[in-house]
Amino acid sequence: EDQVTQSPEALRLQEGESSSLNCSYTVSGLRGLFWYRQDPGKGPEFLFTLYSAGEEKEKERLKATLTKKESFLHITAPKPEDSATYLCAVQIGFTGANSKLTFGKGITLSVRP
Amino acid sequence: DAGVTQSPTHLIKTRGQHVTLRCSPISGHKSVSWYQQVLGQGPQFIFQYYEKEERGRGNFPDRFSARQFPNYSSELNVNALLLGDSALYLCASNPGVSNQPQHFGDGTRLSIL
């Protein structure tokens, strides 16, 4: 069965203190790995899709990378507004039940000013 | 452009009752998926609909059902509500082709008393 494990469960950073969030996965045939941001009381907001090992994507202070076993979300010089829960999800196909997203539990990031 | 919209935003029911949740996808999106998110966990896949047909179903009891209408909007129905059904119910849409990311609404918060 597909498994997604995120670590750490929670992370507290000082503003400007860079760090990385980890997502390890076990799937049979990865088609896509997705990162989402979720604010309290809101739905997940799409950040990145990664398709193959070695791929990297960047957006402002965030950079996502992918290997054959895990993905990292690097946060450079975070600001308090980056505080949120970050969700990682995998997809093994494009149609039907295979297109479902299997999520990890998420990582709650708090950035102190 | 409007994102995925869900209604109602909050709902309180008692055990044994029935509930209907509604979702309007992003304009042009033909695929709608439903997820359940329990507090402290990642979203869990319930259903996927594409072109008004059920294309995938997660590990949920038959008390859960859904349908998609000709305008691609969708309803999730839950019968005989249990305390454990209390959760945030999320709807996501995507165009339905290849591996385009799913975009989520802000969900319906369902509380069972």
Coordinates of N, CA and C in Angstrom, one line a residue:
Chain A
E1 N 0.8 -1.2 0.0 CA 0.0 0.0 0.0 C 0.9 1.2 0.0
D2 N 0.4 2.3 -0.7 CA 1.2 3.5 -0.8 C 1.3 4.2 0.6
Q3 N 2.5 4.7 0.9 CA 2.7 5.3 2.2 C 3.5 6.6 2.0
V4 N 3.1 7.6 2.7 CA 3.7 8.9 2.7 C 4.0 9.3 4.2
T5 N 5.2 9.6 4.5 CA 5.6 9.9 5.9 C 6.3 11.3 5.9
Q6 N 5.8 12.2 6.7 CA 6.4 13.6 6.7 C 7.1 13.8 8.1
S7 N 8.2 14.5 8.0 CA 8.9 14.8 9.3 C 9.7 16.1 9.2
P8 N 9.8 16.8 10.3 CA 9.2 16.4 11.6 C 7.7 16.7 11.6
E9 N 7.0 16.4 12.7 CA 5.6 16.7 12.8 C 5.4 18.2 12.9
A10 N 6.2 18.8 13.7 CA 6.1 20.3 13.9 C 7.5 20.9 13.9
L11 N 7.6 22.1 13.4 CA 8.9 22.8 13.3 C 8.7 24.3 13.7
R12 N 9.5 24.7 14.6 CA 9.5 26.2 15.0 C 10.8 26.8 14.6
L13 N 10.7 27.9 13.8 CA 11.9 28.6 13.3 C 11.8 30.0 13.7
Q14 N 13.0 30.6 13.8 CA 13.1 32.1 14.0 C 13.0 32.7 12.6
E15 N 12.5 33.8 12.5 CA 12.4 34.5 11.2 C 13.9 34.6 10.6
G16 N 14.0 34.2 9.3 CA 15.3 34.2 8.7 C 16.1 32.9 8.8
E17 N 15.6 32.0 9.7 CA 16.4 30.7 9.9 C 15.9 29.7 8.9
S18 N 16.7 29.4 8.0 CA 16.4 28.4 6.9 C 16.3 27.0 7.4
S19 N 15.5 26.2 6.8 CA 15.4 24.8 7.2 C 14.7 24.0 6.0
S20 N 14.6 22.7 6.3 CA 14.0 21.8 5.3 C 12.9 20.9 5.9
L21 N 11.9 20.6 5.1 CA 10.8 19.7 5.5 C 11.0 18.4 4.7
N22 N 10.8 17.3 5.3 CA 11.0 16.0 4.6 C 9.7 15.3 4.3
C23 N 9.6 14.6 3.1 CA 8.5 13.8 2.8 C 9.1 12.5 2.2
S24 N 9.0 11.4 2.9 CA 9.5 10.1 2.3 C 8.2 9.3 1.8
Y25 N 8.4 8.5 0.8 CA 7.2 7.8 0.2 C 7.6 6.4 -0.2
T26 N 6.6 5.6 -0.2 CA 6.7 4.2 -0.7 C 5.5 4.0 -1.6
V27 N 5.7 4.0 -2.9 CA 4.6 3.8 -3.9 C 5.1 2.9 -5.0
S28 N 4.2 2.3 -5.6 CA 4.5 1.4 -6.8 C 4.3 2.3 -8.1
G29 N 5.3 3.0 -8.5 CA 5.2 3.7 -9.7 C 4.7 5.1 -9.5
L30 N 5.6 6.0 -9.1 CA 5.2 7.4 -8.8 C 4.9 8.1 -10.1
R31 N 3.8 8.8 -10.2 CA 3.5 9.6 -11.4 C 3.7 11.1 -11.0
G32 N 3.5 11.5 -9.8 CA 3.6 12.8 -9.4 C 3.7 13.0 -7.9
L33 N 4.5 13.9 -7.4 CA 4.5 14.2 -6.0 C 4.1 15.7 -5.9
F34 N 3.2 16.0 -5.0 CA 2.6 17.3 -4.8 C 2.9 17.9 -3.4
W35 N 3.2 19.2 -3.4 CA 3.3 19.9 -2.1 C 2.1 20.9 -2.1
Y36 N 1.5 21.0 -0.9 CA 0.4 21.9 -0.7 C 0.7 22.6 0.6
R37 N 0.1 23.8 0.7 CA 0.2 24.6 2.0 C -1.3 24.7 2.5
Q38 N -1.5 24.5 3.8 CA -2.8 24.6 4.3 C -2.8 25.5 5.6
D39 N -3.6 26.6 5.5 CA -3.8 27.5 6.6 C -5.0 27.1 7.4
P40 N -5.0 27.4 8.7 CA -6.1 27.0 9.6 C -7.4 27.3 9.1
G41 N -8.4 26.4 9.0 CA -9.7 26.6 8.5 C -9.8 26.7 7.0
K42 N -8.8 26.5 6.3 CA -8.8 26.6 4.8 C -8.5 25.3 4.2
G43 N -8.8 25.2 2.9 CA -8.4 24.0 2.1 C -6.9 24.1 1.7
P44 N -6.3 23.0 1.3 CA -4.9 23.0 0.8 C -4.8 23.8 -0.4
E45 N -3.7 24.6 -0.4 CA -3.3 25.4 -1.6 C -2.2 24.8 -2.3
F46 N -2.3 24.6 -3.6 CA -1.3 24.0 -4.4 C 0.0 24.8 -4.5
L47 N 1.1 24.1 -4.3 CA 2.4 24.8 -4.4 C 3.2 24.3 -5.6
F48 N 3.5 23.0 -5.6 CA 4.4 22.4 -6.6 C 4.0 21.0 -7.0
T49 N 4.3 20.6 -8.2 CA 4.3 19.2 -8.7 C 5.7 18.8 -9.1
L50 N 6.2 17.7 -8.7 CA 7.4 17.1 -9.1 C 7.2 15.7 -9.8
Y51 N 7.8 15.4 -10.9 CA 7.4 14.2 -11.7 C 8.5 13.2 -11.7
S52 N 9.8 13.6 -11.6 CA 10.9 12.6 -11.7 C 12.0 13.0 -10.8
A53 N 12.8 12.0 -10.4 CA 14.0 12.2 -9.5 C 14.9 13.2 -10.2
G54 N 15.4 14.1 -9.3 CA 16.3 15.1 -9.8 C 15.7 16.4 -10.1
E55 N 14.3 16.4 -10.2 CA 13.6 17.6 -10.6 C 13.6 18.6 -9.4
E56 N 13.6 19.9 -9.7 CA 13.5 20.9 -8.7 C 12.6 22.0 -9.1
K57 N 11.8 22.6 -8.2 CA 10.9 23.7 -8.5 C 11.1 24.8 -7.4
E58 N 11.0 26.0 -7.8 CA 11.1 27.1 -6.8 C 10.0 28.1 -7.0
K59 N 9.7 28.7 -5.8 CA 8.7 29.8 -5.8 C 8.9 30.6 -4.5
E60 N 9.4 31.8 -4.8 CA 9.7 32.8 -3.7 C 10.8 32.1 -2.8
R61 N 10.4 31.9 -1.5 CA 11.4 31.4 -0.5 C 11.3 29.9 -0.5
L62 N 10.5 29.2 -1.3 CA 10.4 27.8 -1.3 C 11.0 27.1 -2.4
K63 N 11.7 26.0 -2.2 CA 12.3 25.1 -3.2 C 12.0 23.7 -2.9
A64 N 11.4 23.0 -3.9 CA 11.1 21.6 -3.7 C 12.0 20.7 -4.6
T65 N 12.5 19.6 -4.0 CA 13.3 18.7 -4.7 C 12.8 17.3 -4.5
L66 N 13.2 16.4 -5.5 CA 12.7 15.0 -5.5 C 13.8 14.0 -5.8
T67 N 13.8 12.9 -4.9 CA 14.7 11.8 -5.2 C 13.8 10.6 -5.4
K68 N 14.4 9.4 -5.5 CA 13.6 8.2 -5.8 C 12.8 7.8 -4.5
K69 N 13.2 8.3 -3.4 CA 12.6 7.9 -2.1 C 12.0 9.0 -1.3
E70 N 12.4 10.2 -1.6 CA 11.9 11.3 -0.8 C 11.9 12.6 -1.5
S71 N 11.2 13.6 -0.9 CA 11.2 15.0 -1.4 C 11.4 15.9 -0.2
F72 N 12.1 17.0 -0.5 CA 12.4 18.0 0.5 C 11.7 19.3 0.0
L73 N 11.2 20.0 1.0 CA 10.7 21.4 0.8 C 11.7 22.3 1.6
H74 N 12.5 23.0 0.9 CA 13.5 23.9 1.5 C 12.9 25.3 1.7
I75 N 13.0 25.9 2.9 CA 12.5 27.2 3.1 C 13.7 28.1 3.5
T76 N 13.9 29.1 2.6 CA 15.0 30.0 2.8 C 14.6 31.3 3.4
A77 N 15.2 31.7 4.5 CA 14.9 32.9 5.2 C 13.4 33.1 5.4
P78 N 12.8 32.2 6.1 CA 11.3 32.3 6.3 C 10.8 33.5 7.0
K79 N 9.6 33.9 6.7 CA 8.9 35.0 7.4 C 7.7 34.5 8.1
P80 N 7.2 35.2 9.1 CA 6.0 34.7 9.9 C 4.9 34.3 9.0
E81 N 4.7 34.9 7.8 CA 3.6 34.6 7.0 C 3.8 33.2 6.3
D82 N 4.9 32.6 6.5 CA 5.1 31.3 6.0 C 4.6 30.2 6.9
S83 N 4.2 30.6 8.1 CA 3.6 29.7 9.1 C 2.3 29.1 8.5
A84 N 2.3 27.8 8.5 CA 1.2 27.0 8.0 C 1.5 25.5 8.1
T85 N 0.6 24.7 7.7 CA 0.8 23.2 7.6 C 1.2 22.9 6.2
Y86 N 2.2 22.2 6.0 CA 2.7 21.8 4.6 C 2.4 20.3 4.4
L87 N 1.6 20.0 3.4 CA 1.2 18.7 3.1 C 1.9 18.2 1.8
C88 N 2.3 16.9 1.9 CA 2.9 16.2 0.8 C 2.0 15.1 0.3
A89 N 1.8 14.9 -1.0 CA 0.9 13.9 -1.5 C 1.5 13.2 -2.7
V90 N 1.2 12.0 -2.9 CA 1.7 11.2 -4.1 C 0.5 10.8 -4.9
Q91 N 0.8 10.6 -6.2 CA -0.2 10.1 -7.2 C 0.5 9.0 -8.0
I92 N -0.2 7.9 -8.3 CA 0.4 6.8 -9.0 C -0.2 6.6 -10.4
G93 N -1.2 7.4 -10.8 CA -1.8 7.3 -12.1 C -2.5 8.6 -12.5
F94 N -3.0 8.6 -13.7 CA -3.7 9.8 -14.2 C -5.2 9.6 -14.3
T95 N -5.7 8.4 -14.2 CA -7.1 8.2 -14.4 C -7.7 7.4 -13.2
G96 N -9.0 7.6 -13.0 CA -9.7 6.8 -12.0 C -9.1 6.8 -10.6
A97 N -9.2 5.7 -10.0 CA -8.8 5.6 -8.6 C -7.3 5.9 -8.5
N98 N -6.5 5.6 -9.5 CA -5.1 5.8 -9.5 C -4.7 7.3 -9.4
S99 N -5.7 8.2 -9.8 CA -5.4 9.6 -9.8 C -5.6 10.2 -8.4
K100 N -6.0 9.4 -7.4 CA -6.2 9.9 -6.1 C -4.9 10.4 -5.5
L101 N -5.0 11.3 -4.6 CA -3.8 11.8 -3.9 C -3.7 11.1 -2.5
T102 N -2.6 10.5 -2.2 CA -2.3 9.9 -0.9 C -1.5 10.9 -0.2
F103 N -2.0 11.4 0.9 CA -1.3 12.5 1.7 C -0.6 11.9 2.9
G104 N 0.5 12.7 3.3 CA 1.1 12.5 4.6 C 0.3 13.3 5.6
K105 N 0.7 13.2 6.9 CA 0.0 13.9 8.0 C 0.2 15.4 8.0
G106 N 1.2 15.8 7.3 CA 1.5 17.3 7.3 C 2.6 17.7 8.3
I107 N 3.2 18.8 8.1 CA 4.2 19.4 9.0 C 3.7 20.8 9.3
T108 N 3.6 21.0 10.6 CA 3.1 22.4 11.1 C 4.3 23.2 11.3
L109 N 4.5 24.3 10.5 CA 5.6 25.2 10.6 C 5.2 26.5 11.3
S110 N 5.9 26.9 12.3 CA 5.7 28.2 13.0 C 7.0 29.0 12.8
V111 N 6.8 30.2 12.4 CA 8.0 31.1 12.2 C 7.8 32.3 13.1
R112 N 8.7 32.5 14.1 CA 8.6 33.6 15.1 C 9.3 34.8 14.5
P113 N 8.7 36.0 14.8 CA 9.3 37.2 14.3 C 10.6 37.6 15.1
Chain B
D1 N -10.6 34.5 -11.6 CA -11.5 33.3 -11.8 C -11.8 32.7 -10.4
A2 N -13.1 32.2 -10.3 CA -13.5 31.6 -9.1 C -12.8 30.3 -8.9
G3 N -12.4 30.0 -7.7 CA -11.9 28.7 -7.4 C -12.9 27.7 -7.1
V4 N -12.6 26.6 -6.4 CA -13.6 25.6 -6.1 C -14.4 26.1 -4.9
T5 N -15.7 26.1 -5.0 CA -16.6 26.6 -4.0 C -17.4 25.4 -3.4
Q6 N -17.5 25.4 -2.0 CA -18.2 24.4 -1.3 C -19.2 25.0 -0.4
S7 N -20.3 24.3 -0.2 CA -21.4 24.8 0.7 C -22.0 23.6 1.4
P8 N -22.5 23.8 2.6 CA -22.2 25.0 3.4 C -20.8 25.0 4.0
T9 N -20.4 26.0 4.7 CA -19.1 26.1 5.2 C -19.0 25.3 6.6
H10 N -20.1 25.4 7.3 CA -20.2 24.6 8.6 C -21.5 24.0 8.7
L11 N -21.5 22.8 9.4 CA -22.8 22.1 9.5 C -22.7 21.3 10.8
I12 N -23.8 21.3 11.6 CA -23.9 20.5 12.8 C -25.1 19.6 12.7
K13 N -24.8 18.3 12.9 CA -25.8 17.3 12.8 C -25.8 16.4 14.0
T14 N -26.8 15.6 14.2 CA -26.8 14.6 15.3 C -26.6 13.2 14.7
R15 N -26.2 12.2 15.5 CA -26.1 10.9 15.1 C -27.3 10.3 14.4
G16 N -27.1 9.6 13.4 CA -28.2 9.0 12.6 C -28.8 9.8 11.5
Q17 N -28.5 11.1 11.5 CA -29.1 12.0 10.5 C -28.3 11.8 9.2
H18 N -28.8 12.5 8.1 CA -28.3 12.4 6.8 C -27.8 13.8 6.5
V19 N -26.7 13.9 5.6 CA -26.2 15.2 5.2 C -25.8 15.2 3.7
T20 N -26.0 16.4 3.1 CA -25.6 16.5 1.7 C -24.6 17.7 1.6
L21 N -23.5 17.5 1.1 CA -22.5 18.6 0.9 C -22.3 18.8 -0.6
R22 N -22.1 20.1 -1.0 CA -22.1 20.5 -2.4 C -20.8 21.1 -2.8
C23 N -20.5 21.0 -4.0 CA -19.2 21.4 -4.6 C -19.3 21.9 -6.0
S24 N -18.8 23.1 -6.3 CA -18.7 23.6 -7.7 C -17.3 23.7 -8.1
P25 N -16.9 23.0 -9.1 CA -15.5 23.0 -9.5 C -15.1 24.3 -10.2
I26 N -13.8 24.5 -10.4 CA -13.3 25.6 -11.3 C -13.9 25.4 -12.7
S27 N -14.2 26.5 -13.3 CA -14.8 26.5 -14.6 C -13.8 25.8 -15.6
G28 N -14.4 24.8 -16.3 CA -13.6 24.1 -17.3 C -13.1 22.8 -16.7
H29 N -13.2 22.6 -15.4 CA -12.7 21.3 -14.8 C -13.8 20.3 -14.8
K30 N -13.5 19.1 -15.3 CA -14.5 18.0 -15.4 C -14.4 17.0 -14.4
S31 N -13.3 17.0 -13.6 CA -13.1 16.0 -12.6 C -13.2 16.6 -11.2
V32 N -14.0 15.9 -10.4 CA -14.1 16.3 -9.0 C -13.8 15.1 -8.1
S33 N -13.0 15.4 -7.0 CA -12.7 14.4 -6.0 C -13.1 14.9 -4.6
W34 N -13.5 14.0 -3.8 CA -13.8 14.3 -2.4 C -12.8 13.7 -1.4
Y35 N -12.5 14.4 -0.4 CA -11.6 13.9 0.6 C -12.2 14.3 2.0
Q36 N -11.8 13.4 3.0 CA -12.1 13.7 4.4 C -10.9 14.0 5.2
Q37 N -10.9 15.0 5.9 CA -9.7 15.4 6.7 C -10.1 15.5 8.2
V38 N -9.6 14.5 8.9 CA -9.8 14.5 10.4 C -8.7 15.4 11.0
L39 N -9.0 16.0 12.1 CA -8.1 17.0 12.8 C -6.7 16.3 13.0
G40 N -5.7 17.0 12.6 CA -4.3 16.5 12.8 C -3.8 15.4 11.8
Q41 N -4.7 15.1 10.8 CA -4.3 14.2 9.7 C -4.3 14.8 8.4
G42 N -3.7 14.2 7.4 CA -3.8 14.6 6.0 C -5.2 14.2 5.4
P43 N -5.6 14.8 4.3 CA -6.9 14.4 3.7 C -6.8 13.0 3.2
Q44 N -8.0 12.3 3.3 CA -8.1 10.9 2.9 C -9.1 10.8 1.8
F45 N -8.8 10.1 0.7 CA -9.6 10.1 -0.5 C -10.9 9.3 -0.3
I46 N -12.0 9.9 -0.8 CA -13.3 9.2 -0.7 C -13.8 8.8 -2.1
F47 N -13.9 9.8 -3.0 CA -14.5 9.5 -4.3 C -13.8 10.4 -5.4
Q48 N -13.8 9.8 -6.6 CA -13.4 10.7 -7.8 C -14.5 10.5 -8.8
Y49 N -15.0 11.6 -9.4 CA -15.9 11.6 -10.5 C -15.4 12.3 -11.7
Y50 N -15.6 11.7 -12.9 CA -15.2 12.4 -14.1 C -16.3 12.1 -15.1
E51 N -16.7 13.2 -15.8 CA -17.8 13.1 -16.8 C -19.0 12.4 -16.2
K52 N -19.3 12.7 -15.0 CA -20.6 12.2 -14.3 C -20.5 10.8 -13.9
E53 N -19.4 10.1 -14.1 CA -19.2 8.7 -13.7 C -18.3 8.6 -12.5
E54 N -18.5 7.7 -11.6 CA -17.6 7.4 -10.5 C -16.4 6.6 -11.1
R55 N -15.2 7.2 -10.9 CA -14.0 6.6 -11.5 C -13.1 6.0 -10.4
G56 N -13.3 6.4 -9.1 CA -12.5 5.8 -8.1 C -13.2 6.0 -6.7
R57 N -13.0 5.0 -5.8 CA -13.6 5.0 -4.5 C -12.6 4.6 -3.5
G58 N -12.5 5.4 -2.4 CA -11.6 5.0 -1.3 C -12.2 4.1 -0.3
N59 N -11.5 3.8 0.8 CA -12.0 2.8 1.7 C -13.0 3.4 2.7
F60 N -14.2 3.7 2.3 CA -15.2 4.3 3.1 C -16.5 3.4 3.0
P61 N -17.3 3.4 4.0 CA -18.5 2.5 4.0 C -19.5 3.0 3.0
D62 N -20.5 2.1 2.7 CA -21.5 2.4 1.8 C -22.5 3.6 2.2
R63 N -22.3 4.0 3.4 CA -23.1 5.2 3.9 C -22.7 6.4 3.1
F64 N -21.5 6.4 2.5 CA -21.0 7.5 1.8 C -21.3 7.3 0.3
S65 N -21.9 8.3 -0.3 CA -22.2 8.2 -1.8 C -22.0 9.6 -2.4
A66 N -21.9 9.7 -3.7 CA -21.8 10.9 -4.3 C -22.3 10.9 -5.7
R67 N -22.4 12.0 -6.4 CA -22.8 12.1 -7.8 C -22.3 13.4 -8.4
Q68 N -22.2 13.4 -9.7 CA -21.8 14.6 -10.4 C -22.8 14.9 -11.5
F69 N -23.1 16.2 -11.6 CA -24.2 16.6 -12.4 C -23.6 17.1 -13.8
P70 N -24.5 17.3 -14.8 CA -24.1 17.7 -16.1 C -23.2 19.0 -16.2
N71 N -23.4 19.8 -15.2 CA -22.5 21.1 -15.1 C -21.3 20.8 -14.4
Y72 N -21.0 19.6 -14.0 CA -19.8 19.1 -13.3 C -19.7 19.4 -11.9
S73 N -20.8 20.1 -11.3 CA -20.8 20.2 -9.9 C -21.1 18.8 -9.3
S74 N -20.9 18.7 -7.9 CA -21.0 17.4 -7.3 C -21.6 17.5 -5.9
E75 N -22.2 16.4 -5.5 CA -22.7 16.3 -4.1 C -22.1 15.1 -3.5
L76 N -21.8 15.2 -2.2 CA -21.4 14.1 -1.3 C -22.5 13.9 -0.3
N77 N -23.0 12.7 -0.2 CA -24.1 12.3 0.7 C -23.5 11.3 1.8
V78 N -23.9 11.6 3.0 CA -23.5 10.6 4.1 C -24.8 10.3 4.9
N79 N -25.1 9.0 4.9 CA -26.3 8.6 5.7 C -25.9 8.0 7.1
A80 N -26.9 8.0 8.0 CA -26.7 7.4 9.3 C -25.4 7.9 9.9
L81 N -25.3 9.2 10.1 CA -24.1 9.8 10.6 C -23.6 9.2 12.0
L82 N -22.3 9.0 12.1 CA -21.7 8.6 13.3 C -20.8 9.7 13.8
L83 N -20.5 9.6 15.1 CA -19.6 10.6 15.7 C -18.3 10.7 15.0
G84 N -17.8 9.6 14.5 CA -16.5 9.6 13.8 C -16.5 10.2 12.4
D85 N -17.7 10.6 12.0 CA -17.8 11.3 10.7 C -17.5 12.8 10.8
S86 N -17.3 13.3 12.0 CA -16.9 14.7 12.2 C -15.6 14.9 11.6
A87 N -15.5 15.9 10.7 CA -14.3 16.1 9.9 C -14.5 17.3 9.0
L88 N -13.4 17.7 8.4 CA -13.5 18.7 7.3 C -13.6 17.9 6.0
Y89 N -14.6 18.2 5.2 CA -14.8 17.5 3.9 C -14.4 18.4 2.8
L90 N -13.4 18.0 2.0 CA -12.8 18.8 1.0 C -13.2 18.3 -0.4
C91 N -13.4 19.2 -1.3 CA -13.7 18.9 -2.7 C -12.5 19.5 -3.5
A92 N -12.0 18.7 -4.5 CA -11.0 19.2 -5.3 C -11.3 19.0 -6.8
S93 N -10.9 19.9 -7.6 CA -11.2 19.7 -9.1 C -9.9 19.8 -9.9
N94 N -9.9 19.2 -11.0 CA -8.8 19.4 -12.0 C -9.4 19.1 -13.4
P95 N -8.7 19.5 -14.4 CA -9.3 19.3 -15.8 C -9.7 17.9 -16.1
G96 N -9.0 16.9 -15.5 CA -9.4 15.5 -15.8 C -8.5 14.9 -16.8
V97 N -7.5 15.6 -17.3 CA -6.6 15.0 -18.2 C -5.2 15.1 -17.7
S98 N -4.3 14.1 -18.1 CA -3.0 14.0 -17.6 C -2.9 14.1 -16.1
N99 N -1.8 14.7 -15.6 CA -1.6 14.8 -14.2 C -1.6 16.3 -13.7
Q100 N -2.6 17.0 -14.2 CA -2.8 18.4 -13.7 C -3.1 18.3 -12.2
P101 N -2.6 19.3 -11.4 CA -2.8 19.3 -10.0 C -4.3 19.5 -9.6
Q102 N -4.6 18.9 -8.5 CA -6.0 19.1 -8.0 C -6.0 20.4 -7.2
H103 N -7.0 21.2 -7.3 CA -7.2 22.4 -6.6 C -8.4 22.3 -5.6
F104 N -8.1 22.6 -4.4 CA -9.1 22.4 -3.3 C -10.0 23.6 -3.0
G105 N -11.2 23.3 -2.6 CA -12.0 24.3 -1.9 C -11.6 24.4 -0.4
D106 N -12.3 25.3 0.3 CA -12.0 25.5 1.7 C -12.8 24.5 2.6
G107 N -13.6 23.7 2.0 CA -14.2 22.6 2.7 C -15.5 22.9 3.5
T108 N -16.1 21.8 3.9 CA -17.3 21.9 4.8 C -16.9 21.3 6.1
R109 N -17.0 22.1 7.2 CA -16.7 21.5 8.6 C -18.0 20.9 9.1
L110 N -18.0 19.6 9.2 CA -19.1 18.8 9.7 C -18.9 18.4 11.2
S111 N -19.8 18.7 12.0 CA -19.7 18.3 13.4 C -20.9 17.5 13.8
I112 N -20.7 16.3 14.4 CA -21.7 15.4 14.7 C -21.9 15.4 16.3
L113 N -23.1 15.6 16.8 CA -23.3 15.7 18.2 C -23.9 14.4 18.7

